[in-house]
C-alpha cells in the first residue's frame, strides 16, 4: 500500500480469483451457474434464513423487497433521514412516498420513539437501516410494526454479520436486503441479496428479478418484472469473500478497537457507538466532532497528510428531490451528525501503524482548530 490511506478498499484474500477463472474456463459467465447457487446457499446459511436471493445490487434488492411486499402508488414507507440515498429512492421507484424520521443520539439510527407520530392510514411499512454497521434497536420497531400491521424491511447493506441481542441483523424483519458494492463488508464488485423466511415473498422476489417470468411456463410473463440478476462471475467473487467473512468481520472490529483506544482520551470526538445489546460490524469507523469544530477543515488537513476521510451522508430531508416531502418536520439529530460526522479509513487491510498515523493526523488537525 502506498502512503495514501483510503477510506475503503476491497480485500481479495481468498478463492476469488480461482473461482472467477473457473467461470471463464467453463464459459459460465452469465446469470446461471453453480456459483450463484453456492453463494445464495452460503449466504442463507451464514445468516440463518430460509431464502437468500441474489440480485444485481443493493438498491435493486430494496426495490424487489418493496415490490414483493406490494408497495405501490400513494403508499407511504417510513425511512430514516440519515441513510444512503437508495433506501429512499427504492420507495420512489414504486410510486410510493418515503416519510422521514430523525435519528437517535445513542446509535445514530432511526429513533423508534418518533415512528408512531409519522404513521398514517397510508403507511405500509418501515425501512430500518443498520447505519455504518450498528444494529437498529429492533424490539420497539417490531412492536410498532405488529401493532399497526405494517411490514419491516431491514436495509442491511452496511451490516453483514452484525447482531442485535444475539440475533443476526437481517433475520428480524419481513425481508432484509444486503449490498456487495466494492466498499461493503464483503463485495462482489456490484451485487445484492434479498433475504427472507417467508415462502411467498421469496417466490415473488425470484419472479420479479427474472423479468416476471412464470416459474412453470417459459416466456410467459404474468406480471411486470425486471432484469435484476447477478452474474455467475459476481457470485464467484462473492463466494470467495463469503468463505472468509469471519476474517473480514474480525479485521473491521480490530481496526475499530485501535481507533477507540487511541481516541478514548480525546474529548473533542465521539467514536462509533456500540450499545451493550449490540455487536456492530464497524463497516466504517466513524467519529462525530464536538460542535464548533469545522469538520471540513479537519478533513482537508488530514487529506494533505495522505489520509482520506468521508463526510457522513447528507440527510434525505435536505436533498432537492425530497425537500418538499418533509412536512416542515425538524431533524436536529440527523442535521448535527451530518454536519459533524466523518468516516475514517476502515479497510480490512489496515495495519496498526497506519491506524496510529490516522489517529495522530486527526488529533493534530483538531488541535489546530480549538
Ligand atoms: C450501499 C448501500 C445501499 C445500496 O447498495 P448498492 O449495492 O450500492 O446499490 C443501500 N442502502 C445502504 C444503507 C447502503 O449503504
Short mmCIF file of C-alpha atoms and ligand atoms in Angstrom, two decimals:
data_model
loop_
_atom_site.label_atom_id
_atom_site.label_comp_id
_atom_site.label_asym_id
_atom_site.label_seq_id
_atom_site.Cartn_x
_atom_site.Cartn_y
_atom_site.Cartn_z
CA UNK A 1 0.00 0.00 0.00
CA UNK A 2 1.30 3.48 -0.82
CA UNK A 3 1.47 6.34 1.66
CA UNK A 4 -2.09 7.33 0.78
CA UNK A 5 -4.60 5.75 3.17
CA UNK A 6 -8.05 5.37 1.56
CA UNK A 7 -11.38 5.11 3.40
CA UNK A 8 -12.13 1.74 1.83
CA UNK A 9 -10.51 -0.96 -0.28
CA UNK A 10 -11.78 -4.49 -1.02
CA UNK A 11 -9.64 -7.28 0.43
CA UNK A 12 -9.48 -10.21 -2.04
CA UNK A 13 -7.61 -12.66 0.15
CA UNK A 14 -9.42 -15.93 -0.59
CA UNK A 15 -10.51 -18.05 -3.57
CA UNK A 16 -11.98 -15.15 -5.55
CA UNK A 17 -9.52 -15.40 -8.43
CA UNK A 18 -9.67 -19.19 -8.64
CA UNK A 19 -13.48 -19.18 -8.81
CA UNK A 20 -13.59 -16.38 -11.41
CA UNK A 21 -11.09 -18.27 -13.59
CA UNK A 22 -13.32 -21.32 -13.30
CA UNK A 23 -16.23 -19.25 -14.69
CA UNK A 24 -14.11 -18.08 -17.61
CA UNK A 25 -12.64 -21.52 -18.33
CA UNK A 26 -16.07 -23.16 -18.25
CA UNK A 27 -17.75 -20.21 -20.05
CA UNK A 28 -20.43 -19.94 -17.33
CA UNK A 29 -20.24 -16.16 -17.26
CA UNK A 30 -23.88 -15.10 -17.25
CA UNK A 31 -26.61 -15.36 -14.64
CA UNK A 32 -26.82 -19.14 -14.42
CA UNK A 33 -24.18 -21.37 -12.89
CA UNK A 34 -23.04 -23.11 -9.79
CA UNK A 35 -21.55 -20.05 -8.07
CA UNK A 36 -24.96 -18.34 -7.97
CA UNK A 37 -26.38 -21.36 -6.14
CA UNK A 38 -23.38 -21.77 -3.85
CA UNK A 39 -23.28 -18.08 -2.96
CA UNK A 40 -27.04 -17.92 -2.26
CA UNK A 41 -26.97 -21.11 -0.19
CA UNK A 42 -23.83 -20.00 1.66
CA UNK A 43 -25.28 -16.59 2.46
CA UNK A 44 -28.59 -18.08 3.67
CA UNK A 45 -26.62 -20.43 5.96
CA UNK A 46 -24.41 -17.60 7.23
CA UNK A 47 -27.48 -15.57 8.15
CA UNK A 48 -29.58 -18.50 9.29
CA UNK A 49 -32.54 -17.77 7.00
CA UNK A 50 -34.52 -19.94 4.61
CA UNK A 51 -34.03 -17.84 1.48
CA UNK A 52 -31.23 -15.68 0.12
CA UNK A 53 -31.90 -14.46 -3.43
CA UNK A 54 -29.09 -12.77 -5.32
CA UNK A 55 -29.58 -9.68 -7.45
CA UNK A 56 -27.54 -7.04 -9.26
CA UNK A 57 -27.07 -4.51 -6.42
CA UNK A 58 -28.36 -3.42 -3.03
CA UNK A 59 -30.63 -0.76 -4.50
CA UNK A 60 -32.37 -3.35 -6.71
CA UNK A 61 -32.64 -5.58 -3.63
CA UNK A 62 -34.62 -2.83 -1.84
CA UNK A 63 -36.82 -2.30 -4.91
CA UNK A 64 -37.54 -6.05 -5.11
CA UNK A 65 -38.34 -6.20 -1.39
CA UNK A 66 -40.83 -3.32 -1.65
CA UNK A 67 -42.45 -4.76 -4.80
CA UNK A 68 -42.76 -8.20 -3.23
CA UNK A 69 -44.50 -6.61 -0.25
CA UNK A 70 -46.93 -4.94 -2.65
CA UNK A 71 -45.89 -1.31 -2.18
CA UNK A 72 -47.41 0.90 -4.88
CA UNK A 73 -48.84 4.25 -5.83
CA UNK A 74 -49.55 6.64 -2.93
CA UNK A 75 -48.38 4.25 -0.23
CA UNK A 76 -46.10 5.64 2.47
CA UNK A 77 -42.98 3.98 3.88
CA UNK A 78 -41.09 5.24 6.92
CA UNK A 79 -37.35 5.70 6.32
CA UNK A 80 -34.59 7.26 8.44
CA UNK A 81 -33.47 10.60 7.06
CA UNK A 82 -29.81 9.81 7.74
CA UNK A 83 -29.09 7.00 5.29
CA UNK A 84 -27.65 6.33 1.87
CA UNK A 85 -29.97 7.62 -0.85
CA UNK A 86 -31.01 4.13 -2.08
CA UNK A 87 -33.19 3.46 0.95
CA UNK A 88 -35.44 6.36 -0.03
CA UNK A 89 -35.12 6.10 -3.81
CA UNK A 90 -36.35 2.50 -3.85
CA UNK A 91 -39.62 3.70 -2.27
CA UNK A 92 -39.98 6.30 -5.04
CA UNK A 93 -39.39 3.64 -7.73
CA UNK A 94 -42.66 2.05 -6.53
CA UNK A 95 -44.57 5.32 -6.87
CA UNK A 96 -44.76 5.49 -3.09
CA UNK A 97 -43.56 8.18 -0.72
CA UNK A 98 -40.77 7.95 1.86
CA UNK A 99 -41.68 9.59 5.18
CA UNK A 100 -38.52 10.57 7.00
CA UNK A 101 -37.76 10.11 10.69
CA UNK A 102 -34.92 11.68 12.69
CA UNK A 103 -32.01 9.73 14.20
CA UNK A 104 -31.32 8.98 17.86
CA UNK A 105 -28.17 10.21 19.61
CA UNK A 106 -27.05 6.86 21.01
CA UNK A 107 -26.92 4.68 17.87
CA UNK A 108 -27.23 7.26 15.05
CA UNK A 109 -30.03 5.03 13.67
CA UNK A 110 -33.67 5.99 13.27
CA UNK A 111 -35.28 6.90 16.59
CA UNK A 112 -38.00 4.32 17.37
CA UNK A 113 -39.81 6.84 19.61
CA UNK A 114 -40.52 9.06 16.58
CA UNK A 115 -42.01 6.37 14.33
CA UNK A 116 -45.60 6.32 15.55
CA UNK A 117 -46.13 10.05 15.04
CA UNK A 118 -45.33 9.50 11.34
CA UNK A 119 -47.78 6.64 10.79
CA UNK A 120 -50.88 7.49 8.72
CA UNK A 121 -53.57 5.32 7.14
CA UNK A 122 -51.34 5.12 4.04
CA UNK A 123 -48.30 3.76 5.88
CA UNK A 124 -47.39 0.29 4.61
CA UNK A 125 -44.13 -0.31 6.40
CA UNK A 126 -40.81 0.77 7.85
CA UNK A 127 -37.34 0.51 6.31
CA UNK A 128 -34.75 0.39 9.07
CA UNK A 129 -31.09 0.95 8.17
CA UNK A 130 -28.31 -0.52 10.32
CA UNK A 131 -26.15 2.53 9.70
CA UNK A 132 -22.38 2.14 9.41
CA UNK A 133 -22.71 -1.42 10.78
CA UNK A 134 -24.51 -0.70 14.07
CA UNK A 135 -27.82 -2.55 14.56
CA UNK A 136 -31.08 -0.66 14.98
CA UNK A 137 -32.87 -1.11 18.33
CA UNK A 138 -35.28 -3.61 16.75
CA UNK A 139 -37.63 -4.62 19.61
CA UNK A 140 -39.55 -1.31 19.74
CA UNK A 141 -39.63 -1.14 15.92
CA UNK A 142 -41.03 -4.68 15.65
CA UNK A 143 -43.62 -3.94 18.35
CA UNK A 144 -44.85 -0.84 16.48
CA UNK A 145 -44.98 -2.79 13.21
CA UNK A 146 -47.05 -5.55 14.83
CA UNK A 147 -49.39 -3.07 16.48
CA UNK A 148 -50.11 -1.24 13.20
CA UNK A 149 -49.90 -4.34 10.98
CA UNK A 150 -47.17 -2.90 8.76
CA UNK A 151 -44.00 -4.54 7.39
CA UNK A 152 -40.35 -4.09 8.36
CA UNK A 153 -37.54 -4.18 5.79
CA UNK A 154 -34.02 -4.31 7.20
CA UNK A 155 -31.65 -2.43 4.88
CA UNK A 156 -28.55 -4.34 5.97
CA UNK A 157 -26.27 -3.08 3.19
CA UNK A 158 -23.72 -1.88 5.75
CA UNK A 159 -24.10 -4.57 8.40
CA UNK A 160 -23.33 -8.14 7.22
CA UNK A 161 -22.86 -10.16 10.39
CA UNK A 162 -23.88 -7.51 12.95
CA UNK A 163 -26.00 -8.76 15.86
CA UNK A 164 -28.90 -7.39 17.91
CA UNK A 165 -29.33 -9.15 21.27
CA UNK A 166 -27.63 -12.20 19.79
CA UNK A 167 -29.80 -12.24 16.67
CA UNK A 168 -28.18 -11.54 13.31
CA UNK A 169 -29.18 -8.36 11.55
CA UNK A 170 -31.31 -9.30 8.55
CA UNK A 171 -33.26 -12.06 10.31
CA UNK A 172 -35.77 -9.97 12.28
CA UNK A 173 -37.90 -8.08 9.74
CA UNK A 174 -40.14 -9.42 6.95
CA UNK A 175 -37.38 -9.01 4.38
CA UNK A 176 -33.73 -7.96 4.60
CA UNK A 177 -31.55 -6.56 1.86
CA UNK A 178 -27.76 -6.56 1.51
CA UNK A 179 -25.29 -4.86 -0.83
CA UNK A 180 -21.98 -6.22 -2.09
CA UNK A 181 -20.68 -2.96 -3.56
CA UNK A 182 -16.88 -2.58 -3.59
CA UNK A 183 -16.62 -0.91 -0.18
CA UNK A 184 -19.04 -3.12 1.80
CA UNK A 185 -18.05 -5.75 4.39
CA UNK A 186 -17.82 -8.32 1.59
CA UNK A 187 -18.08 -7.46 -2.11
CA UNK A 188 -18.95 -8.93 -5.49
CA UNK A 189 -17.97 -5.72 -7.33
CA UNK A 190 -21.64 -4.84 -7.73
CA UNK A 191 -24.26 -7.10 -6.18
CA UNK A 192 -27.11 -7.52 -3.75
CA UNK A 193 -29.12 -10.09 -1.81
CA UNK A 194 -32.73 -10.29 -0.64
CA UNK A 195 -33.27 -12.50 2.42
CA UNK A 196 -36.49 -13.76 3.99
CA UNK A 197 -38.06 -16.64 5.89
CA UNK A 198 -41.35 -16.28 4.01
CA UNK A 199 -42.10 -18.71 1.14
CA UNK A 200 -44.46 -16.39 -0.75
CA UNK A 201 -42.21 -13.34 -0.52
CA UNK A 202 -39.23 -15.39 -1.70
CA UNK A 203 -41.18 -16.71 -4.70
CA UNK A 204 -42.28 -13.18 -5.62
CA UNK A 205 -38.74 -11.79 -5.36
CA UNK A 206 -37.38 -14.59 -7.59
CA UNK A 207 -40.05 -13.99 -10.20
CA UNK A 208 -39.68 -10.19 -10.11
CA UNK A 209 -35.91 -10.26 -10.57
CA UNK A 210 -36.20 -12.56 -13.62
CA UNK A 211 -38.49 -10.40 -15.80
CA UNK A 212 -41.58 -11.68 -14.00
CA UNK A 213 -41.47 -14.98 -15.89
CA UNK A 214 -43.82 -17.70 -14.68
CA UNK A 215 -41.58 -20.27 -12.96
CA UNK A 216 -43.53 -23.12 -14.62
CA UNK A 217 -44.10 -21.64 -18.05
CA UNK A 218 -41.23 -20.29 -20.12
CA UNK A 219 -41.72 -16.91 -21.86
CA UNK A 220 -44.99 -16.36 -20.05
CA UNK A 221 -44.91 -13.10 -18.09
CA UNK A 222 -47.98 -12.72 -15.88
CA UNK A 223 -46.57 -9.67 -14.05
CA UNK A 224 -44.31 -6.73 -14.75
CA UNK A 225 -40.81 -7.87 -13.82
CA UNK A 226 -37.25 -6.64 -14.07
CA UNK A 227 -33.84 -7.95 -15.06
CA UNK A 228 -32.11 -7.59 -11.69
CA UNK A 229 -29.97 -10.74 -11.89
CA UNK A 230 -26.44 -11.25 -10.55
CA UNK A 231 -23.85 -12.92 -12.81
CA UNK A 232 -22.07 -16.18 -12.02
CA UNK A 233 -18.77 -14.24 -12.09
CA UNK A 234 -20.01 -11.83 -9.42
CA UNK A 235 -21.26 -14.76 -7.35
CA UNK A 236 -17.85 -16.45 -7.75
CA UNK A 237 -16.19 -13.40 -6.21
CA UNK A 238 -18.90 -13.36 -3.54
CA UNK A 239 -18.33 -17.00 -2.61
CA UNK A 240 -14.59 -16.37 -2.26
CA UNK A 241 -15.38 -13.43 0.03
CA UNK A 242 -18.06 -15.28 1.99
CA UNK A 243 -15.69 -18.15 2.81
CA UNK A 244 -13.56 -15.56 4.62
CA UNK A 245 -16.32 -13.42 6.11
CA UNK A 246 -15.21 -14.16 9.69
CA UNK A 247 -11.81 -12.73 8.83
CA UNK A 248 -13.39 -9.63 7.21
CA UNK A 249 -15.55 -9.02 10.28
CA UNK A 250 -12.74 -9.63 12.76
CA UNK A 251 -10.42 -7.25 10.92
CA UNK A 252 -13.00 -4.42 10.92
CA UNK A 253 -13.55 -4.88 14.65
CA UNK A 254 -9.84 -4.86 15.30
CA UNK A 255 -9.37 -1.63 13.31
CA UNK A 256 -12.26 -0.05 15.24
CA UNK A 257 -10.77 -1.18 18.57
CA UNK A 258 -7.45 0.52 17.73
CA UNK A 259 -9.30 3.74 16.92
CA UNK A 260 -11.42 3.50 20.07
CA UNK A 261 -8.35 3.03 22.28
CA UNK A 262 -6.40 5.78 20.53
CA UNK A 263 -9.23 8.29 20.79
CA UNK A 264 -10.58 7.37 24.22
CA UNK A 265 -8.79 10.24 25.98
CA UNK A 266 -9.58 12.75 23.26
CA UNK A 267 -12.72 14.62 24.29
CA UNK A 268 -13.19 16.52 21.04
CA UNK A 269 -14.54 13.46 19.22
CA UNK A 270 -17.16 10.79 19.82
CA UNK A 271 -16.21 7.44 18.27
CA UNK A 272 -18.67 4.97 16.64
CA UNK A 273 -21.15 3.76 19.26
CA UNK A 274 -21.65 0.17 20.33
CA UNK A 275 -24.62 -0.33 22.64
CA UNK A 276 -24.46 -3.09 25.30
CA UNK A 277 -27.08 -5.07 23.36
CA UNK A 278 -25.30 -4.69 20.05
CA UNK A 279 -22.46 -6.30 18.20
CA UNK A 280 -21.55 -3.81 15.50
CA UNK A 281 -19.51 -4.82 12.46
CA UNK A 282 -18.00 -1.31 12.22
CA UNK A 283 -18.45 -1.25 8.44
CA UNK A 284 -16.87 2.17 8.73
CA UNK A 285 -15.10 3.53 11.77
CA UNK A 286 -16.73 6.90 12.36
CA UNK A 287 -16.30 9.94 14.53
CA UNK A 288 -18.55 12.88 15.34
CA UNK A 289 -16.67 16.08 16.15
CA UNK A 290 -17.85 18.25 19.01
CA UNK A 291 -19.93 21.26 17.94
CA UNK A 292 -17.84 24.22 16.83
CA UNK A 293 -15.05 22.16 15.25
CA UNK A 294 -15.12 22.69 11.48
CA UNK A 295 -15.43 19.16 10.08
CA UNK A 296 -14.47 20.06 6.51
CA UNK A 297 -11.28 21.80 7.68
CA UNK A 298 -10.34 18.68 9.66
CA UNK A 299 -10.93 16.53 6.57
CA UNK A 300 -8.84 18.84 4.40
CA UNK A 301 -5.85 18.90 6.68
CA UNK A 302 -5.98 15.10 7.03
CA UNK A 303 -6.08 14.74 3.25
CA UNK A 304 -2.98 16.89 2.99
CA UNK A 305 -1.18 14.25 5.06
CA UNK A 306 -2.46 11.48 2.76
CA UNK A 307 -5.40 10.36 4.90
CA UNK A 308 -8.70 10.10 3.06
CA UNK A 309 -11.91 10.58 5.05
CA UNK A 310 -15.56 10.91 4.05
CA UNK A 311 -18.30 13.12 5.43
CA UNK A 312 -21.43 11.40 6.77
CA UNK A 313 -24.30 11.16 4.30
CA UNK A 314 -26.41 14.25 3.72
CA UNK A 315 -29.75 13.58 5.40
CA UNK A 316 -32.50 12.87 2.87
CA UNK A 317 -34.70 15.75 4.04
CA UNK A 318 -32.29 18.34 2.65
CA UNK A 319 -31.87 16.74 -0.81
CA UNK A 320 -33.75 18.68 -3.53
CA UNK A 321 -35.82 15.63 -4.58
CA UNK A 322 -37.06 15.08 -1.01
CA UNK A 323 -37.12 18.57 0.49
CA UNK A 324 -40.75 19.21 -0.37
CA UNK A 325 -41.98 15.99 1.24
CA UNK A 326 -40.84 16.57 4.81
CA UNK A 327 -43.94 18.31 6.20
CA UNK A 328 -41.79 21.08 7.75
CA UNK A 329 -40.54 18.47 10.19
CA UNK A 330 -37.36 19.03 12.20
CA UNK A 331 -34.40 16.61 12.15
CA UNK A 332 -31.98 18.09 14.70
CA UNK A 333 -30.03 14.89 15.41
CA UNK A 334 -29.54 13.91 11.76
CA UNK A 335 -28.56 17.52 10.98
CA UNK A 336 -25.89 17.56 13.68
CA UNK A 337 -24.50 14.13 12.74
CA UNK A 338 -24.39 15.08 9.06
CA UNK A 339 -22.58 18.32 9.87
CA UNK A 340 -20.04 16.96 12.37
CA UNK A 341 -19.62 13.29 11.35
CA UNK A 342 -16.92 11.71 9.26
CA UNK A 343 -15.80 8.23 8.25
CA UNK A 344 -12.19 7.25 8.90
CA UNK A 345 -10.13 4.79 6.84
CA UNK A 346 -11.73 1.41 7.64
CA UNK A 347 -10.41 -1.19 5.20
CA UNK A 348 -9.81 -4.70 6.48
CA UNK A 349 -6.24 -4.41 5.18
CA UNK A 350 -5.19 -1.58 7.54
CA UNK A 351 -2.22 -2.13 9.84
CA UNK A 352 -1.85 -0.79 13.37
CA UNK A 353 0.88 1.71 12.34
CA UNK A 354 -1.45 3.07 9.67
CA UNK A 355 -4.31 3.46 12.16
CA UNK A 356 -1.92 5.17 14.61
CA UNK A 357 -0.92 7.54 11.83
CA UNK A 358 -4.58 8.35 11.10
CA UNK A 359 -5.23 8.98 14.81
CA UNK A 360 -2.25 11.32 15.14
CA UNK A 361 -3.17 13.17 11.96
CA UNK A 362 -6.71 13.60 13.26
CA UNK A 363 -5.58 14.85 16.66
CA UNK A 364 -3.19 17.37 15.09
CA UNK A 365 -5.89 18.64 12.73
CA UNK A 366 -8.40 19.09 15.56
CA UNK A 367 -5.90 20.69 17.98
CA UNK A 368 -5.06 23.29 15.38
CA UNK A 369 -8.73 24.34 15.33
CA UNK A 370 -9.59 24.52 19.04
C1 LIG B 1 -24.61 0.73 -0.22
C2 LIG B 1 -25.98 0.93 0.30
C3 LIG B 1 -27.12 0.62 -0.45
C4 LIG B 1 -27.10 0.33 -1.92
O1 LIG B 1 -26.32 -0.64 -2.37
P1 LIG B 1 -25.79 -0.67 -3.88
O2 LIG B 1 -25.30 -2.07 -4.00
O3 LIG B 1 -24.71 0.35 -3.99
O4 LIG B 1 -26.94 -0.39 -4.78
C5 LIG B 1 -28.37 0.71 0.15
N1 LIG B 1 -28.50 1.12 1.40
C6 LIG B 1 -27.45 1.46 2.16
C7 LIG B 1 -27.67 1.90 3.57
C8 LIG B 1 -26.15 1.40 1.63
O5 LIG B 1 -25.10 1.77 2.37
#
